[in-house]
Amino acid sequence: MSRFDLSRDELAALLEGEPSYRVEQLWRAFHLEHLDVSEVTTLPRPLRQRLALEPALALAWRVARESTSDGGATRKWLLEADDGARVETVLMGYRRRTTVCVSSQAGCAMGCSFCATGQLGFGRHLSSGEIVEQVVLAAGEAARAGFGRLGNIVFMGMGEPLANAANVLGAVARVNRDLGIGARSVTLSTVGVVPGIERLATEPLQVNLAVSLHAANDELRDRLVPINRRYPLGRLMEACRRYREATRRRISFEWALIAGVNDRPVDAAELAALARPLGAHVNLIPLNPTPGYPVAGTDAAGVAAFRDALSERGVNATVRHTRGREVDAACGQLAAGMEVGGLGRRRPARVAAPAPLA
Ligand code: SAH
Ligand code: SF4
């Protein structure tokens, strides 16, 4: 739990007996920076001391480690909670707008073979407040570092957001209301949890949806993304179609390009056949190597050829700029403190790296 799980009324109740403006003062201070109550120097010292003892006002996360890359523009924090849960949050600073990549779970139960988080296994769900707290930490650091205002949130850190949909949507509503970041600036990336996509189709909050596809036939997708056995491509595409119809919003497909596995002309053709009718945009990410899946990402020429093959079939694709590779902050490399253990213990990859197909 985090202080950001409290409502304003609950905060007011904790401040009973104090002048009423204190509620607003503290609420604002909390949303400005990731500070302990004892450090909120606008409050009188005796009040600070009293509130510092209040468990409901505590922060969930301690920054256990910070790593930077790209000349300081990419910052990754390893965060640790009192129960030992560890997650990672990545801030990507650009001059005009800054993006934070947040975690929705400690570890992940989905077991995708190529993903460092999947190789870690499941720890626990994060509460809404624990997600909001990551955004507050990032916003404060972005301001301090002189980056552009934190305007975008992507759920591409640890965990599967639609396996923790209630808390994730609660967090989106809160950042919307309390930090002024609109749902349209929030992207949920899902491995394809069909009931979650169906729920998003009826949600009033209009977030962007990215679906991590990686394979466009069931045989290959079953191996790369085990949840495909439960929600195969037919059902997934049907859910995407309904989402698109209900929200009129464009979907994007994420595709980690794996050398010799899903980067052949036939893969591009199959992907285009799924993306085109949906008007989906494709994000191509050369696979980042992980300890449990020592297969190379597609090289630059191969990536360009794949993009061109999509474009010839009328599908727009963007090659995702990989940030933070040297601090393992890039997609799928988040494996919070794997070397140290903790909740979300390391366990061997359940799905062995597939041999490259002929
Ligand atoms: N669980 C969600 C969100 C977190 S993963 C999901 O899977 O969509 C964020 C993105 O990184 C996903 O598109 C995921 O497929 C991708 N990814 C995972 N491992 C990767 C790797 N080793 N290299 C490149 N991208 C990877
Ligand atoms: Fe979980 Fe996403 Fe990694 Fe799959 S790719 S194991 S869903 S975090």
JSON list of N, CA and C in Angstrom, two decimals, residues 177-219:
[
{"chain": "A", "resi": 177, "resn": "ARG", "atom": "N", "xyz": [-6.92, 12.68, -12.60]},
{"chain": "A", "resi": 177, "resn": "ARG", "atom": "CA", "xyz": [-7.52, 13.68, -11.71]},
{"chain": "A", "resi": 177, "resn": "ARG", "atom": "C", "xyz": [-6.48, 14.48, -10.93]},
{"chain": "A", "resi": 178, "resn": "ASP", "atom": "N", "xyz": [-5.46, 13.80, -10.41]},
{"chain": "A", "resi": 178, "resn": "ASP", "atom": "CA", "xyz": [-4.56, 14.46, -9.46]},
{"chain": "A", "resi": 178, "resn": "ASP", "atom": "C", "xyz": [-3.27, 14.97, -10.08]},
{"chain": "A", "resi": 179, "resn": "LEU", "atom": "N", "xyz": [-2.91, 14.45, -11.25]},
{"chain": "A", "resi": 179, "resn": "LEU", "atom": "CA", "xyz": [-1.66, 14.91, -11.88]},
{"chain": "A", "resi": 179, "resn": "LEU", "atom": "C", "xyz": [-1.92, 15.52, -13.25]},
{"chain": "A", "resi": 180, "resn": "GLY", "atom": "N", "xyz": [-3.17, 15.55, -13.66]},
{"chain": "A", "resi": 180, "resn": "GLY", "atom": "CA", "xyz": [-3.50, 16.21, -14.93]},
{"chain": "A", "resi": 180, "resn": "GLY", "atom": "C", "xyz": [-2.95, 15.49, -16.15]},
{"chain": "A", "resi": 181, "resn": "ILE", "atom": "N", "xyz": [-2.72, 14.19, -16.05]},
{"chain": "A", "resi": 181, "resn": "ILE", "atom": "CA", "xyz": [-2.26, 13.43, -17.21]},
{"chain": "A", "resi": 181, "resn": "ILE", "atom": "C", "xyz": [-3.46, 12.67, -17.77]},
{"chain": "A", "resi": 182, "resn": "GLY", "atom": "N", "xyz": [-3.90, 13.05, -18.95]},
{"chain": "A", "resi": 182, "resn": "GLY", "atom": "CA", "xyz": [-5.13, 12.49, -19.52]},
{"chain": "A", "resi": 182, "resn": "GLY", "atom": "C", "xyz": [-4.96, 11.04, -19.92]},
{"chain": "A", "resi": 183, "resn": "ALA", "atom": "N", "xyz": [-6.07, 10.32, -19.92]},
{"chain": "A", "resi": 183, "resn": "ALA", "atom": "CA", "xyz": [-6.04, 8.91, -20.31]},
{"chain": "A", "resi": 183, "resn": "ALA", "atom": "C", "xyz": [-5.49, 8.74, -21.73]},
{"chain": "A", "resi": 184, "resn": "ARG", "atom": "N", "xyz": [-5.71, 9.74, -22.57]},
{"chain": "A", "resi": 184, "resn": "ARG", "atom": "CA", "xyz": [-5.21, 9.66, -23.94]},
{"chain": "A", "resi": 184, "resn": "ARG", "atom": "C", "xyz": [-3.69, 9.69, -24.03]},
{"chain": "A", "resi": 185, "resn": "SER", "atom": "N", "xyz": [-3.05, 10.09, -22.94]},
{"chain": "A", "resi": 185, "resn": "SER", "atom": "CA", "xyz": [-1.59, 10.08, -22.89]},
{"chain": "A", "resi": 185, "resn": "SER", "atom": "C", "xyz": [-1.06, 8.84, -22.18]},
{"chain": "A", "resi": 186, "resn": "VAL", "atom": "N", "xyz": [-1.95, 7.89, -21.96]},
{"chain": "A", "resi": 186, "resn": "VAL", "atom": "CA", "xyz": [-1.56, 6.66, -21.27]},
{"chain": "A", "resi": 186, "resn": "VAL", "atom": "C", "xyz": [-1.68, 5.49, -22.24]},
{"chain": "A", "resi": 187, "resn": "THR", "atom": "N", "xyz": [-0.66, 4.66, -22.30]},
{"chain": "A", "resi": 187, "resn": "THR", "atom": "CA", "xyz": [-0.71, 3.47, -23.15]},
{"chain": "A", "resi": 187, "resn": "THR", "atom": "C", "xyz": [-0.61, 2.22, -22.29]},
{"chain": "A", "resi": 188, "resn": "LEU", "atom": "N", "xyz": [-1.60, 1.35, -22.45]},
{"chain": "A", "resi": 188, "resn": "LEU", "atom": "CA", "xyz": [-1.53, 0.04, -21.80]},
{"chain": "A", "resi": 188, "resn": "LEU", "atom": "C", "xyz": [-1.02, -0.95, -22.82]},
{"chain": "A", "resi": 189, "resn": "SER", "atom": "N", "xyz": [0.02, -1.66, -22.46]},
{"chain": "A", "resi": 189, "resn": "SER", "atom": "CA", "xyz": [0.53, -2.70, -23.34]},
{"chain": "A", "resi": 189, "resn": "SER", "atom": "C", "xyz": [0.12, -4.04, -22.76]},
{"chain": "A", "resi": 190, "resn": "THR", "atom": "N", "xyz": [-0.56, -4.84, -23.56]},
{"chain": "A", "resi": 190, "resn": "THR", "atom": "CA", "xyz": [-1.01, -6.15, -23.07]},
{"chain": "A", "resi": 190, "resn": "THR", "atom": "C", "xyz": [-0.51, -7.27, -23.96]},
{"chain": "A", "resi": 191, "resn": "VAL", "atom": "N", "xyz": [-0.28, -8.40, -23.33]},
{"chain": "A", "resi": 191, "resn": "VAL", "atom": "CA", "xyz": [0.16, -9.58, -24.05]},
{"chain": "A", "resi": 191, "resn": "VAL", "atom": "C", "xyz": [-1.03, -10.24, -24.77]},
{"chain": "A", "resi": 192, "resn": "GLY", "atom": "N", "xyz": [-2.25, -9.73, -24.47]},
{"chain": "A", "resi": 192, "resn": "GLY", "atom": "CA", "xyz": [-3.42, -10.28, -25.15]},
{"chain": "A", "resi": 192, "resn": "GLY", "atom": "C", "xyz": [-4.39, -10.95, -24.21]},
{"chain": "A", "resi": 193, "resn": "VAL", "atom": "N", "xyz": [-4.63, -10.33, -23.07]},
{"chain": "A", "resi": 193, "resn": "VAL", "atom": "CA", "xyz": [-5.60, -10.85, -22.10]},
{"chain": "A", "resi": 193, "resn": "VAL", "atom": "C", "xyz": [-6.99, -10.41, -22.58]},
{"chain": "A", "resi": 194, "resn": "VAL", "atom": "N", "xyz": [-7.66, -11.32, -23.26]},
{"chain": "A", "resi": 194, "resn": "VAL", "atom": "CA", "xyz": [-8.89, -10.97, -23.98]},
{"chain": "A", "resi": 194, "resn": "VAL", "atom": "C", "xyz": [-9.98, -10.34, -23.09]},
{"chain": "A", "resi": 195, "resn": "PRO", "atom": "N", "xyz": [-10.28, -10.90, -21.91]},
{"chain": "A", "resi": 195, "resn": "PRO", "atom": "CA", "xyz": [-11.32, -10.26, -21.09]},
{"chain": "A", "resi": 195, "resn": "PRO", "atom": "C", "xyz": [-10.96, -8.82, -20.72]},
{"chain": "A", "resi": 196, "resn": "GLY", "atom": "N", "xyz": [-9.68, -8.55, -20.53]},
{"chain": "A", "resi": 196, "resn": "GLY", "atom": "CA", "xyz": [-9.22, -7.19, -20.22]},
{"chain": "A", "resi": 196, "resn": "GLY", "atom": "C", "xyz": [-9.46, -6.24, -21.38]},
{"chain": "A", "resi": 197, "resn": "ILE", "atom": "N", "xyz": [-9.21, -6.72, -22.59]},
{"chain": "A", "resi": 197, "resn": "ILE", "atom": "CA", "xyz": [-9.43, -5.87, -23.78]},
{"chain": "A", "resi": 197, "resn": "ILE", "atom": "C", "xyz": [-10.93, -5.61, -23.93]},
{"chain": "A", "resi": 198, "resn": "GLU", "atom": "N", "xyz": [-11.74, -6.65, -23.66]},
{"chain": "A", "resi": 198, "resn": "GLU", "atom": "CA", "xyz": [-13.20, -6.48, -23.75]},
{"chain": "A", "resi": 198, "resn": "GLU", "atom": "C", "xyz": [-13.67, -5.45, -22.73]},
{"chain": "A", "resi": 199, "resn": "ARG", "atom": "N", "xyz": [-13.05, -5.47, -21.56]},
{"chain": "A", "resi": 199, "resn": "ARG", "atom": "CA", "xyz": [-13.42, -4.49, -20.54]},
{"chain": "A", "resi": 199, "resn": "ARG", "atom": "C", "xyz": [-13.03, -3.08, -20.98]},
{"chain": "A", "resi": 200, "resn": "LEU", "atom": "N", "xyz": [-11.83, -2.94, -21.56]},
{"chain": "A", "resi": 200, "resn": "LEU", "atom": "CA", "xyz": [-11.39, -1.61, -22.01]},
{"chain": "A", "resi": 200, "resn": "LEU", "atom": "C", "xyz": [-12.32, -1.03, -23.06]},
{"chain": "A", "resi": 201, "resn": "ALA", "atom": "N", "xyz": [-12.92, -1.93, -23.85]},
{"chain": "A", "resi": 201, "resn": "ALA", "atom": "CA", "xyz": [-13.82, -1.47, -24.92]},
{"chain": "A", "resi": 201, "resn": "ALA", "atom": "C", "xyz": [-15.02, -0.73, -24.33]},
{"chain": "A", "resi": 202, "resn": "THR", "atom": "N", "xyz": [-15.35, -1.04, -23.07]},
{"chain": "A", "resi": 202, "resn": "THR", "atom": "CA", "xyz": [-16.54, -0.41, -22.48]},
{"chain": "A", "resi": 202, "resn": "THR", "atom": "C", "xyz": [-16.18, 0.62, -21.42]},
{"chain": "A", "resi": 203, "resn": "GLU", "atom": "N", "xyz": [-14.88, 0.86, -21.22]},
{"chain": "A", "resi": 203, "resn": "GLU", "atom": "CA", "xyz": [-14.44, 1.80, -20.20]},
{"chain": "A", "resi": 203, "resn": "GLU", "atom": "C", "xyz": [-14.63, 3.24, -20.66]},
{"chain": "A", "resi": 204, "resn": "PRO", "atom": "N", "xyz": [-15.05, 4.11, -19.76]},
{"chain": "A", "resi": 204, "resn": "PRO", "atom": "CA", "xyz": [-15.09, 5.52, -20.14]},
{"chain": "A", "resi": 204, "resn": "PRO", "atom": "C", "xyz": [-13.69, 6.12, -20.32]},
{"chain": "A", "resi": 205, "resn": "LEU", "atom": "N", "xyz": [-12.69, 5.55, -19.65]},
{"chain": "A", "resi": 205, "resn": "LEU", "atom": "CA", "xyz": [-11.32, 6.09, -19.77]},
{"chain": "A", "resi": 205, "resn": "LEU", "atom": "C", "xyz": [-10.73, 5.65, -21.11]},
{"chain": "A", "resi": 206, "resn": "GLN", "atom": "N", "xyz": [-10.37, 6.62, -21.92]},
{"chain": "A", "resi": 206, "resn": "GLN", "atom": "CA", "xyz": [-9.90, 6.29, -23.27]},
{"chain": "A", "resi": 206, "resn": "GLN", "atom": "C", "xyz": [-8.38, 6.19, -23.34]},
{"chain": "A", "resi": 207, "resn": "VAL", "atom": "N", "xyz": [-7.86, 5.07, -22.88]},
{"chain": "A", "resi": 207, "resn": "VAL", "atom": "CA", "xyz": [-6.41, 4.87, -22.95]},
{"chain": "A", "resi": 207, "resn": "VAL", "atom": "C", "xyz": [-6.02, 4.32, -24.32]},
{"chain": "A", "resi": 208, "resn": "ASN", "atom": "N", "xyz": [-4.74, 4.41, -24.64]},
{"chain": "A", "resi": 208, "resn": "ASN", "atom": "CA", "xyz": [-4.25, 3.78, -25.87]},
{"chain": "A", "resi": 208, "resn": "ASN", "atom": "C", "xyz": [-3.95, 2.32, -25.58]},
{"chain": "A", "resi": 209, "resn": "LEU", "atom": "N", "xyz": [-4.21, 1.50, -26.57]},
{"chain": "A", "resi": 209, "resn": "LEU", "atom": "CA", "xyz": [-4.00, 0.07, -26.39]},
{"chain": "A", "resi": 209, "resn": "LEU", "atom": "C", "xyz": [-2.90, -0.42, -27.33]},
{"chain": "A", "resi": 210, "resn": "ALA", "atom": "N", "xyz": [-1.92, -1.09, -26.75]},
{"chain": "A", "resi": 210, "resn": "ALA", "atom": "CA", "xyz": [-0.87, -1.74, -27.54]},
{"chain": "A", "resi": 210, "resn": "ALA", "atom": "C", "xyz": [-0.95, -3.23, -27.25]},
{"chain": "A", "resi": 211, "resn": "VAL", "atom": "N", "xyz": [-0.96, -4.04, -28.28]},
{"chain": "A", "resi": 211, "resn": "VAL", "atom": "CA", "xyz": [-1.04, -5.48, -28.10]},
{"chain": "A", "resi": 211, "resn": "VAL", "atom": "C", "xyz": [0.29, -6.10, -28.52]},
{"chain": "A", "resi": 212, "resn": "SER", "atom": "N", "xyz": [0.90, -6.83, -27.61]},
{"chain": "A", "resi": 212, "resn": "SER", "atom": "CA", "xyz": [2.20, -7.45, -27.89]},
{"chain": "A", "resi": 212, "resn": "SER", "atom": "C", "xyz": [1.94, -8.73, -28.67]},
{"chain": "A", "resi": 213, "resn": "LEU", "atom": "N", "xyz": [2.08, -8.66, -29.97]},
{"chain": "A", "resi": 213, "resn": "LEU", "atom": "CA", "xyz": [1.69, -9.77, -30.83]},
{"chain": "A", "resi": 213, "resn": "LEU", "atom": "C", "xyz": [2.85, -10.76, -31.04]},
{"chain": "A", "resi": 214, "resn": "HIS", "atom": "N", "xyz": [3.91, -10.28, -31.62]},
{"chain": "A", "resi": 214, "resn": "HIS", "atom": "CA", "xyz": [5.17, -11.03, -31.82]},
{"chain": "A", "resi": 214, "resn": "HIS", "atom": "C", "xyz": [5.07, -12.22, -32.76]},
{"chain": "A", "resi": 215, "resn": "ALA", "atom": "N", "xyz": [3.88, -12.75, -32.94]},
{"chain": "A", "resi": 215, "resn": "ALA", "atom": "CA", "xyz": [3.71, -13.85, -33.89]},
{"chain": "A", "resi": 215, "resn": "ALA", "atom": "C", "xyz": [2.29, -13.74, -34.43]},
{"chain": "A", "resi": 216, "resn": "ALA", "atom": "N", "xyz": [2.11, -14.07, -35.70]},
{"chain": "A", "resi": 216, "resn": "ALA", "atom": "CA", "xyz": [0.80, -13.92, -36.33]},
{"chain": "A", "resi": 216, "resn": "ALA", "atom": "C", "xyz": [0.22, -15.27, -36.75]},
{"chain": "A", "resi": 217, "resn": "ASN", "atom": "N", "xyz": [0.81, -16.36, -36.22]},
{"chain": "A", "resi": 217, "resn": "ASN", "atom": "CA", "xyz": [0.13, -17.66, -36.35]},
{"chain": "A", "resi": 217, "resn": "ASN", "atom": "C", "xyz": [0.20, -18.35, -34.99]},
{"chain": "A", "resi": 218, "resn": "ASP", "atom": "N", "xyz": [-0.81, -19.17, -34.71]},
{"chain": "A", "resi": 218, "resn": "ASP", "atom": "CA", "xyz": [-0.92, -19.75, -33.36]},
{"chain": "A", "resi": 218, "resn": "ASP", "atom": "C", "xyz": [0.23, -20.67, -33.00]},
{"chain": "A", "resi": 219, "resn": "GLU", "atom": "N", "xyz": [0.77, -21.34, -34.00]},
{"chain": "A", "resi": 219, "resn": "GLU", "atom": "CA", "xyz": [1.83, -22.32, -33.71]},
{"chain": "A", "resi": 219, "resn": "GLU", "atom": "C", "xyz": [3.05, -21.60, -33.11]}
]
